[in-house]
Coordinates of C-alpha atoms in Angstrom, one line a residue:
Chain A
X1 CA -41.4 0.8 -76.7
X2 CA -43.7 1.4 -74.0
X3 CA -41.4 0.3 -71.4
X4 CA -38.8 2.6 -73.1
X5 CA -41.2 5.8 -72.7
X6 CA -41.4 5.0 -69.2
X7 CA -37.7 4.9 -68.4
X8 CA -37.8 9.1 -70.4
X9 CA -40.7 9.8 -68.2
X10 CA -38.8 8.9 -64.7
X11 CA -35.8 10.6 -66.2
X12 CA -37.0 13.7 -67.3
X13 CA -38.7 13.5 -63.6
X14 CA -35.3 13.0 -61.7
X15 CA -33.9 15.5 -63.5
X16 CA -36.5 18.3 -62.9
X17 CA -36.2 17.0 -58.9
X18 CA -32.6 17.8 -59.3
X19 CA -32.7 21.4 -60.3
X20 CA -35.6 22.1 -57.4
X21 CA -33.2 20.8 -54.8
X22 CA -30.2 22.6 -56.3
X23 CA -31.8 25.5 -55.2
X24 CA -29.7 27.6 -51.9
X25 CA -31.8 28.1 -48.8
X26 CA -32.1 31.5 -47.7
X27 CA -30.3 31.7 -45.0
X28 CA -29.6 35.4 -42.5
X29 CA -25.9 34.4 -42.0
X30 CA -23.6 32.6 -44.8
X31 CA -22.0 29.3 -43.4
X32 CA -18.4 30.2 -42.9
X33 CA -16.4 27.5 -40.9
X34 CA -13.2 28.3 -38.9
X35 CA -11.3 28.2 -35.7
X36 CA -11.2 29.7 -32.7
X37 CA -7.6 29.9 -30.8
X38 CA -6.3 31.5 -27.7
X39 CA -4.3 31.1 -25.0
X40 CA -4.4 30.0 -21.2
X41 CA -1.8 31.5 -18.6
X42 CA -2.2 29.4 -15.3
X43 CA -1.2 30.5 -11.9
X44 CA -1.1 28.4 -8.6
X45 CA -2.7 29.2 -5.8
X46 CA -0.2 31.5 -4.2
X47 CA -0.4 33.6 -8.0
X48 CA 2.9 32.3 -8.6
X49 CA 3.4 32.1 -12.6
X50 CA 3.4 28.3 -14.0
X51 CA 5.4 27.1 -16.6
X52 CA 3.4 24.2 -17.8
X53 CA 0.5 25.4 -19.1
X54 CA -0.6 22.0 -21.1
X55 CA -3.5 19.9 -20.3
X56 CA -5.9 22.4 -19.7
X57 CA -9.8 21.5 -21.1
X58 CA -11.1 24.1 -23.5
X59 CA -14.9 23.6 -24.2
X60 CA -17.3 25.0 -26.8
X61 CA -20.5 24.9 -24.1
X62 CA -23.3 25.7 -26.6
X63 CA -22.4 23.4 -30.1
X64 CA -21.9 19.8 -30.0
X65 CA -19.4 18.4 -28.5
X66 CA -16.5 20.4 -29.7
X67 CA -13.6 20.6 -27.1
X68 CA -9.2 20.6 -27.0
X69 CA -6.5 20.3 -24.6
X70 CA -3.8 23.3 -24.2
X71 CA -0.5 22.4 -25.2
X72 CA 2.7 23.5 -22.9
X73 CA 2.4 26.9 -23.8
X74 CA -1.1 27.1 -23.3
X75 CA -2.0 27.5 -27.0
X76 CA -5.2 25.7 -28.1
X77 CA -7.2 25.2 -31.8
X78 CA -10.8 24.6 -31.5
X79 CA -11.7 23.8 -35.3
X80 CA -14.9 23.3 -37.7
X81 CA -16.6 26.4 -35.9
X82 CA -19.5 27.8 -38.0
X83 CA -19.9 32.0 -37.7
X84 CA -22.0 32.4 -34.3
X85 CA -21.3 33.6 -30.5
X86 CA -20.0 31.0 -28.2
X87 CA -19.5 30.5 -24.6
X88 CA -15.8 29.1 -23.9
X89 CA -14.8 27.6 -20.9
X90 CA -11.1 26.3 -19.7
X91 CA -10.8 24.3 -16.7
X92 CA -8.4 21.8 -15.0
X93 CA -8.3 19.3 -12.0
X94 CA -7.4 21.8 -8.8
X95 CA -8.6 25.0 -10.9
X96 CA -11.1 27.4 -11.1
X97 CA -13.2 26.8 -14.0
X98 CA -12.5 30.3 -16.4
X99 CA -15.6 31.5 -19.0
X100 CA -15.7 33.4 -21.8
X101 CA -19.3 34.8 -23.0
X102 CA -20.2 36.1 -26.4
X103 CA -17.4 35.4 -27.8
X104 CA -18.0 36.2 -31.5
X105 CA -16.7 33.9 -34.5
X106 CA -17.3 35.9 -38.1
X107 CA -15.4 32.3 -39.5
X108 CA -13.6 32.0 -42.4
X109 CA -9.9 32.6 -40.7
X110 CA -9.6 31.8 -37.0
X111 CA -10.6 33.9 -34.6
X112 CA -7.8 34.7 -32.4
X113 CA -8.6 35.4 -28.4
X114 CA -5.3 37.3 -28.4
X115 CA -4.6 40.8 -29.5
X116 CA -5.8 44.3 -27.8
X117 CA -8.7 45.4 -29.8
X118 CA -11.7 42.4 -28.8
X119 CA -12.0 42.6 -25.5
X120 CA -11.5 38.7 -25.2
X121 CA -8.1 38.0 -24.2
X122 CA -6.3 34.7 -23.0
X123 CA -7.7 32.5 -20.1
X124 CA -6.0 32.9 -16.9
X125 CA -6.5 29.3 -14.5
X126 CA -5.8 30.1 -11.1
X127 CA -5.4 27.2 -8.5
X128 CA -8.0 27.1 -6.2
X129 CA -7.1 28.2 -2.6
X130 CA -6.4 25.8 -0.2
X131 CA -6.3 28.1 2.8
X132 CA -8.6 27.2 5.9
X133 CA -9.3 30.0 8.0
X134 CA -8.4 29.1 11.9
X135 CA -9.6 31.9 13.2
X136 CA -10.5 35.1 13.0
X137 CA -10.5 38.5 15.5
X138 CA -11.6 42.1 15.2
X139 CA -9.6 45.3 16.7
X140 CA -10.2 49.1 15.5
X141 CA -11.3 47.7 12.5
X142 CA -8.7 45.8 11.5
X143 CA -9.2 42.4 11.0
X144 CA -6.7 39.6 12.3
X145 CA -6.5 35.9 11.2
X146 CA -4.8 32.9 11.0
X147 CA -4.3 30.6 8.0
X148 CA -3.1 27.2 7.4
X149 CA -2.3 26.3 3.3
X150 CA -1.8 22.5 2.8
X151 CA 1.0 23.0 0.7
X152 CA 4.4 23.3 1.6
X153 CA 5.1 26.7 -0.4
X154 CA 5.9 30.0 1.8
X155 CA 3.1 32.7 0.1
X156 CA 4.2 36.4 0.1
X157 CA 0.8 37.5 -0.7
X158 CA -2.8 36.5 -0.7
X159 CA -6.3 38.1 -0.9
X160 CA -9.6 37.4 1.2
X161 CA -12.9 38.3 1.1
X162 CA -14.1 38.8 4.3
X163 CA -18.1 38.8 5.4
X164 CA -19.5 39.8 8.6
X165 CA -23.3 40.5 9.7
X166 CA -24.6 40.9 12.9
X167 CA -27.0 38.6 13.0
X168 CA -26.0 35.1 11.5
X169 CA -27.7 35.9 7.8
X170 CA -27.0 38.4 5.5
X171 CA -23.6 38.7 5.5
X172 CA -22.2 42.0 4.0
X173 CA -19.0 42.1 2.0
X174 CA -16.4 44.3 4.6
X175 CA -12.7 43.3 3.1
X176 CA -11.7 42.1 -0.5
X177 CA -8.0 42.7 0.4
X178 CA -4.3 42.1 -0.6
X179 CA -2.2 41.4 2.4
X180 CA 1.2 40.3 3.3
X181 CA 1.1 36.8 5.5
X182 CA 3.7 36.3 8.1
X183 CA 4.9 32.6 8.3
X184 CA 4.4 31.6 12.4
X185 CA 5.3 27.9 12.1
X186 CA 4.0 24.4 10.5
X187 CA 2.3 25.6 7.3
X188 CA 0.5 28.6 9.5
X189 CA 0.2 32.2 8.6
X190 CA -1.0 34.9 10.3
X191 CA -2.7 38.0 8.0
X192 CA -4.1 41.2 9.1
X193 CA -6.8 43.0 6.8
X194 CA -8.3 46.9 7.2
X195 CA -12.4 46.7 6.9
X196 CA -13.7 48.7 4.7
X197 CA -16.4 50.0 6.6
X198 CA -16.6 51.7 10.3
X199 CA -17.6 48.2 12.1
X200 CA -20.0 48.9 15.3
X201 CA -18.1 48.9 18.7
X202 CA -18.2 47.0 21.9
X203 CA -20.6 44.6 20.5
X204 CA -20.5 40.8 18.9
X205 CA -21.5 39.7 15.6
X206 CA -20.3 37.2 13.1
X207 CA -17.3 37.1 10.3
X208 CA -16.5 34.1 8.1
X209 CA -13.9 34.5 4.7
X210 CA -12.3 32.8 2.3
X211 CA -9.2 33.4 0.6
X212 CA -7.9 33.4 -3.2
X213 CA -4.7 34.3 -5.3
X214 CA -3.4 37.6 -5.6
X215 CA -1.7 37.8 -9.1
X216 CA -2.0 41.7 -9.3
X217 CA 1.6 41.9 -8.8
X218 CA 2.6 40.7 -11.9
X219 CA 2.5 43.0 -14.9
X220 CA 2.2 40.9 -18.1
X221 CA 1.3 44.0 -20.4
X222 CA 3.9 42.3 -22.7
X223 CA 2.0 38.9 -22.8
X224 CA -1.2 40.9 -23.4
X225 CA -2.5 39.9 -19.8
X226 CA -4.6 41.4 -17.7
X227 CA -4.8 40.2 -14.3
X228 CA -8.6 40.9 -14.5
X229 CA -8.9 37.9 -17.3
X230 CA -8.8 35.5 -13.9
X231 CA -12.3 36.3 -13.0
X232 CA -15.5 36.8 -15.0
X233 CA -19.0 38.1 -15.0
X234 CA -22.1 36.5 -14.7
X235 CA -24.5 37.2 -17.4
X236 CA -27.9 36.4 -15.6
X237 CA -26.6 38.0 -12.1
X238 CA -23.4 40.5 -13.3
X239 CA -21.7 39.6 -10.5
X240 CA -17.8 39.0 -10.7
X241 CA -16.4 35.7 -9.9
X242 CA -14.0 34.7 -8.5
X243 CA -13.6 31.1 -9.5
X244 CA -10.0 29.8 -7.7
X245 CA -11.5 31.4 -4.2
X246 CA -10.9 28.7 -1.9
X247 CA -13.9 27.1 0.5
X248 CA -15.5 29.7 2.7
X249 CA -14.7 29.2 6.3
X250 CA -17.1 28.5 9.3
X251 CA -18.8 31.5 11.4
X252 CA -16.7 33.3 13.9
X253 CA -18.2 35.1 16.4
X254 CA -16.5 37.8 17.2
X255 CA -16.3 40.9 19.8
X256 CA -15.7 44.0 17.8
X257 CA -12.8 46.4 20.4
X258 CA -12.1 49.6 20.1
Chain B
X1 CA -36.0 6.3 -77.9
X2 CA -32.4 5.3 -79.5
X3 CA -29.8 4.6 -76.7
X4 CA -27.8 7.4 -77.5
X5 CA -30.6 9.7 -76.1
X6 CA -30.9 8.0 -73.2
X7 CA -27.3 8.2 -72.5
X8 CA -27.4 11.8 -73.5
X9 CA -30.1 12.0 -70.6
X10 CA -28.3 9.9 -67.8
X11 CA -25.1 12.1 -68.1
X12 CA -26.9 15.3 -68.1
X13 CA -28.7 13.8 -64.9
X14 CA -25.2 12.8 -63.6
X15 CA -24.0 15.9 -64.4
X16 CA -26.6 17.8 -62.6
X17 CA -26.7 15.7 -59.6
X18 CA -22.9 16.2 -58.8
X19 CA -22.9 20.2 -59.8
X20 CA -25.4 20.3 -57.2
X21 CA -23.2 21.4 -54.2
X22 CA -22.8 24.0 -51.4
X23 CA -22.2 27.2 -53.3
X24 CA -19.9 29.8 -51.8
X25 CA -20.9 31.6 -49.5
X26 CA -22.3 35.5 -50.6
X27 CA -21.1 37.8 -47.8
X28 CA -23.9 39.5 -46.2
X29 CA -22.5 43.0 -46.6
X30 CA -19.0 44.2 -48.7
X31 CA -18.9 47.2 -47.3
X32 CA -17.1 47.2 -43.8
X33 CA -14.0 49.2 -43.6
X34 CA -11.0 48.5 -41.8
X35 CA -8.6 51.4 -40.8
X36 CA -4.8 51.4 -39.2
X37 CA -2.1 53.5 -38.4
X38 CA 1.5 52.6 -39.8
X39 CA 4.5 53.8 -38.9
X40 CA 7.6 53.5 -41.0
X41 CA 10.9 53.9 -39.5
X42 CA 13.5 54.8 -41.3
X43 CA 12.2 54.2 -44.8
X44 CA 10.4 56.1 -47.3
X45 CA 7.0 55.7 -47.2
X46 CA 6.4 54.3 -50.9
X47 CA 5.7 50.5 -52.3
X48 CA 4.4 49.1 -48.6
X49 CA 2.2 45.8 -49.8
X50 CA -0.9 45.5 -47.2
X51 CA -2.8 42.1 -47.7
X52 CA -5.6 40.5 -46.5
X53 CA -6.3 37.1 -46.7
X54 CA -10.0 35.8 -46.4
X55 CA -13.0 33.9 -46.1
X56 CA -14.1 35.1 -49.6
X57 CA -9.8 35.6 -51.5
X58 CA -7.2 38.0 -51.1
X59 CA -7.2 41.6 -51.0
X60 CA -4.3 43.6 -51.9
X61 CA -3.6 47.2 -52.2
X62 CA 0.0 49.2 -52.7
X63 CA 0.3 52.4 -50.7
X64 CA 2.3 55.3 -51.1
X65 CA 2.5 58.4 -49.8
X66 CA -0.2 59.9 -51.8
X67 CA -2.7 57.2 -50.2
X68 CA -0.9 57.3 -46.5
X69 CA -3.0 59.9 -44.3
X70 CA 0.4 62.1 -43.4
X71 CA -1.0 63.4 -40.4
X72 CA -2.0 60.5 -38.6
X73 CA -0.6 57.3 -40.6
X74 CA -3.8 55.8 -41.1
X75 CA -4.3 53.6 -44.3
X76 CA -7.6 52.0 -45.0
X77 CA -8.7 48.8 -46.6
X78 CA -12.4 49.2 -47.9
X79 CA -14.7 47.7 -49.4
X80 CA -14.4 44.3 -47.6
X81 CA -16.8 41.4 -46.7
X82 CA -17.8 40.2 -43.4
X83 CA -15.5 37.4 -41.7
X84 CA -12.2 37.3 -40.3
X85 CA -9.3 38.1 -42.2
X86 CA -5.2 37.4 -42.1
X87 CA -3.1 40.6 -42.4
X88 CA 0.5 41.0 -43.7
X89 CA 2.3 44.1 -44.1
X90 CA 5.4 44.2 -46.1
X91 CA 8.0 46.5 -47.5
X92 CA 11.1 45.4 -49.6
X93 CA 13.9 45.6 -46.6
X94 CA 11.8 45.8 -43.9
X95 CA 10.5 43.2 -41.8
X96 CA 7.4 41.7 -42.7
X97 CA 4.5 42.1 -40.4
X98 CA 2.3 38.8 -40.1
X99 CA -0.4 36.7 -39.4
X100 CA -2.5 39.6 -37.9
X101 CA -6.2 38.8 -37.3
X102 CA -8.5 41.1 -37.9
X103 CA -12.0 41.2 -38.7
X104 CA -14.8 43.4 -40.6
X105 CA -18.5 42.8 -40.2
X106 CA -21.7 45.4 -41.3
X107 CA -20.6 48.7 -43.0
X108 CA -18.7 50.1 -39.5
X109 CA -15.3 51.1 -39.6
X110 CA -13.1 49.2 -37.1
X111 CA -9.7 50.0 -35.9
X112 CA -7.2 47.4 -36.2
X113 CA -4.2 48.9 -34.5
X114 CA -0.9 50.5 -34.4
X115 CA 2.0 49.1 -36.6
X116 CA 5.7 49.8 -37.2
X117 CA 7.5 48.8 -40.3
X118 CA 11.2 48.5 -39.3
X119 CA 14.3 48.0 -41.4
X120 CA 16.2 44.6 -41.5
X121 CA 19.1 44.8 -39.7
X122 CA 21.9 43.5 -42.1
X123 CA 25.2 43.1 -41.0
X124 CA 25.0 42.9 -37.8
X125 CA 27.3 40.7 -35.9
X126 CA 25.5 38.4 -34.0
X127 CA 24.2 39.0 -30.4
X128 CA 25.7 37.0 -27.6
X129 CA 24.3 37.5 -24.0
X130 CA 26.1 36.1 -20.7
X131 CA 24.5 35.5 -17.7
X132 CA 27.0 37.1 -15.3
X133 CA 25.1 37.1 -11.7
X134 CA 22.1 37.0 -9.4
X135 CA 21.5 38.5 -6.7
X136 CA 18.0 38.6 -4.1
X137 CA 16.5 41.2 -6.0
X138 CA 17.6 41.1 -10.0
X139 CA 19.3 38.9 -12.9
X140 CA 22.6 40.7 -14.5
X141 CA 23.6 40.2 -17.9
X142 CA 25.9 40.8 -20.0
X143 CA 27.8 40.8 -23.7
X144 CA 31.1 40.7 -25.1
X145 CA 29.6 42.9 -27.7
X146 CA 29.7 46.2 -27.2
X147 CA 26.8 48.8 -27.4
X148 CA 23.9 45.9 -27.5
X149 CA 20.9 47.2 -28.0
X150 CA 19.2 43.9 -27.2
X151 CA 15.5 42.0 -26.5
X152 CA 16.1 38.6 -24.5
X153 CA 13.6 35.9 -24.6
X154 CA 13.0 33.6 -22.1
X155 CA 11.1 30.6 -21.7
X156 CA 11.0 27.3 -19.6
X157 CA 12.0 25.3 -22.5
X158 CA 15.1 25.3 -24.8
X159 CA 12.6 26.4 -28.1
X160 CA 12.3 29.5 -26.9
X161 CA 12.6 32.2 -30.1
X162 CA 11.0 35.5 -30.8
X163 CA 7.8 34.3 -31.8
X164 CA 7.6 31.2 -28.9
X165 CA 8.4 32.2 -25.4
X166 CA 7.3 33.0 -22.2
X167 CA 8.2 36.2 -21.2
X168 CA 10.9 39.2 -22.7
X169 CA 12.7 41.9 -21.9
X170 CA 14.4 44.6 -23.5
X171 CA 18.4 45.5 -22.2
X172 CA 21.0 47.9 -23.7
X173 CA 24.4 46.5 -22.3
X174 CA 27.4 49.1 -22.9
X175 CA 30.6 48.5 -22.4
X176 CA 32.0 45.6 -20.2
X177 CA 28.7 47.0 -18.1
X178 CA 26.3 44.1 -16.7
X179 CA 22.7 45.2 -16.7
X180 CA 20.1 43.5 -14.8
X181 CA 16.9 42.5 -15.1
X182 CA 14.6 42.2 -12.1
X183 CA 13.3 39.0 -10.8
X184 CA 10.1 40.5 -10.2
X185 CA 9.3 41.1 -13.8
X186 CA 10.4 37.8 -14.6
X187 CA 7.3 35.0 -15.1
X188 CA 8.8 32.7 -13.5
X189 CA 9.5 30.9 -9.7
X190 CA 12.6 30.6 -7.9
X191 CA 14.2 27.3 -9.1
X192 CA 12.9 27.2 -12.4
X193 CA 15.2 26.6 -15.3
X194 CA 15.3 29.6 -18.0
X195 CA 16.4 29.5 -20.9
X196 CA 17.6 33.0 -22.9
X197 CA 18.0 34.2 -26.4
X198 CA 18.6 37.6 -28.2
X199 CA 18.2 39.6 -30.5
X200 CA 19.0 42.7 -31.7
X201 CA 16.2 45.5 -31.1
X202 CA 15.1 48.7 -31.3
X203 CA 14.1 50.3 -27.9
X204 CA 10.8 52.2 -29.2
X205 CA 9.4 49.0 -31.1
X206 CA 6.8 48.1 -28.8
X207 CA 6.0 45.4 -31.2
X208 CA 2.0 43.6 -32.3
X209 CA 0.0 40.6 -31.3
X210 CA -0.2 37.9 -33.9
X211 CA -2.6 35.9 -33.6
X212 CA -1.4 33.2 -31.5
X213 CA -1.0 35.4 -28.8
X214 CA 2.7 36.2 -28.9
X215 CA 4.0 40.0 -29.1
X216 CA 5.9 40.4 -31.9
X217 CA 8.9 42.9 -32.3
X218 CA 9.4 43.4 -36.1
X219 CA 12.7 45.8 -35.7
X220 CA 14.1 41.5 -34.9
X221 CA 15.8 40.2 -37.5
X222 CA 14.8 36.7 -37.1
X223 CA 18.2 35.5 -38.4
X224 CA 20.6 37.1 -36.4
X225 CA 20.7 35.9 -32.7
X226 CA 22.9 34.7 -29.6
X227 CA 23.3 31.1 -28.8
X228 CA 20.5 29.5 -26.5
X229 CA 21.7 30.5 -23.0
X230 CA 20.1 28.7 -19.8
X231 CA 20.4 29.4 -15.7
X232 CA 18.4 28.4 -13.0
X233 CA 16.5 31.8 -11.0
X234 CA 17.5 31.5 -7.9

């Protein structure tokens, strides 16, 4: 009997922790789970279109582990999102890295990348430059160079950043141009650039560059692309980069003419 | 205690133990607004089914042209709770308009876009596109049909469709006329292999994202359309 009242007594207690812990936690945001999915266009490093866009890493950079591989067309799925804001990044051996801040998933259906009206847009992977910068020389402020690519393609087009300063630190931006390269033998190119700043005469300072992909000259308004998807800004800093610009080059000294 | 009461008890427990899981989620506000702008071509603008599929059901509403705003074409869904939402537009002989994403959150009213509700096209003899040359500068093409009014897609692999591809253009072919397309609009490189398919479009659809990236045009009808051609850009 005794033993009997016991068992009522730890029942009637389990039940009563039952109903406690049915109870919802109060949470700000309700947990909806979903997917985010998008699209990666990737270029090589002449900003010549790729067909293949499969094989390309897409990352969720702050939750877990949560990560998918493009397929040819470049269409990826990352699943079992919960609501929040996400940093997305899609990379690939040979590539710049490409990263997408605050991207906000309301869950429930997928968030699509794609479309006008977000601000998001695909990923565009651009192969990172391979052009090594011979050397460099300064006329009327037009700057001359000489290339060499490593691959056995014949570029149209290319851009460069050029830098100079006058006195071996604190180089100043001077040239973020498109130019047309001339093919003068072997896998080397000579390029000429317009600075765009008066540079000082008759005197010697210091230019080094690197080069990057121009894919400006392809209009993908159809595909919902916008060349400007290629680079990105950084949060902390808000500068743009560029992440397929190739290595920078060594310091040229240089004698500014006239 | 008789057994039966104890039984009574364990159940209940049972019961309350497995009742015990993740309620739905309660929307933190149902009252964002979504508003569009429709367009419908060559139809009246009655019995147009608008639907949204979300996190917390369906939503459907019926407009008309008492609820269409005349002047602009807006229609607004109302009324909705925060999350991301599936839309589908459809009108009884028109193409439906698909797997939209869209997406309400607070009590703000977001825009959604632009839309155009074409009419099937029903007997219509089916497209056929040639490839007829190349030069440097541009790809010519051609049909044995007369007066094409046509949208070609291309892609690098023989799938390609109006709703997978890698790049499209729009060509009206008259006559034994070849029209070209140039190579410069074309996303591809010299020496790839393209292949080509068309449809039957209107010139002025300038078509909407669904939401796998791909630019739909819904003046297409999906079933009529040329054989799969393929050529190599030279």
């Amino acid at each position: 009997m005794k033993t009997l009242k016991n068992i009522q007594l730890l029942f009637a207690i389990l039940l009563l922790l039952s109903l406690f812990s049915c109870q919802k936690e109060q949470v700000a945001t309700p947990h909806l789970e979903g997917s985010i999915i998008g699209k990666v266009f990737t270029f090589d490093e002449f900003g010549e279109v790729i067909s293949d866009n499969s094989g390309v890493l897409i990352k969720v950079e702050n939750y877990g582990s949560i990560s998918t591989v493009t397929d040819y067309y470049g269409q990826f799925e990352l699943k079992g999102l919960a609501t929040g804001t996400y940093t997305l990044t899609a990379g690939k051996e040979g590539f710049g890295n490409s990263i997408k801040y605050d991207v906000k998933h309301y869950g429930g259906k997928p968030t699509s990348l794609s479309g006008l009206y977000y601000g998001y847009g695909p990923f565009i992977l651009v192969e990172k430059s391979s052009g090594q910068i011979i050397n460099m020389e300064i006329k009327n402020d037009t700057i001359y160079s000489i290339i060499k690519f490593s691959t056995e393609s014949f570029p149209s087009f290319i851009q460069v950043h050029i830098y100079y300063s006058q006195s071996f630190s604190d180089f100043k931006a001077i040239c973020s141009d498109v130019h047309l390269l001339n093919h003068i033998g072997n896998g080397y190119y000579k390029g000429r650039w317009r600075s765009q700043y008066n540079l000082p005469d008759s005197q010697t300072f210091y230019v080094k560059a690197c080069t990057f992909a121009s894919i400006e000259t392809f209009s993908f308004y159809e595909m919902g692309v916008d060349p400007s998807y290629a680079m990105y800004r950084e949060p902390k800093t808000g500068q743009i980069v560029v992440p397929y610009q190739g290595e920078e080059s060594e310091i040229f000294t240089v004698y500014a003419n006239k | 205690m008789p057994t039966s009461k104890f039984l009574i008890l364990f159940f209940i427990l049972l019961y309350v133990a497995f009742s015990c899981k993740e309620d739905d989620p309660e929307p933190l506000s149902s009252k964002g607004v979504l508003r569009g702008q429709l367009v419908v071509h060559d139809e009246e603008r009655t019995d147009i089914t608008i639907k949204l599929s979300g996190p917390y059901g369906d939503k459907k509403i019926t407009i008309d042209s008492d609820t269409f705003d005349l002047y602009d074409n807006n229609f607004f869904l109302r009324d909705l709770s925060n999350g991301n939402y599936v839309l589908t537009i459809s009108k009884e002989g028109c193409n439906t308009i698909e797997n939209v994403n869209v997406r309400s959150f607070g009590i703000d009213t977001s825009y959604i876009g632009l839309f155009n509700l074409f009419p099937v096209f029903l007997n219509f003899q089916r497209p056929n596109i040639v490839l007829h040359h190349q030069d440097q500068e541009n790809v010519y093409f051609s049909s044995t049909i007369e007066g094409s009014n046509l949208r070609i897609f291309f892609s690098s692999r023989n799938d390609v469709s109006y709703k997978k591809y890698q790049d499209c253009e729009s060509l009206s072919i008259y006559g034994q006329n070849s029209e070209r397309i140039s190579k410069s609009h074309l996303a591809f490189k010299k020496g790839s292999k393209i292949y080509a398919i068309a449809y039957h479009a209107i010139g002025n659809d300038q078509g909407y994202f669904n939401m796998y990236g791909y630019r739909i045009y819904s003046s297409i009808n999906p079933e009529i359309h040329s054989d799969v051609i393929s050529f190599t850009l030279e």
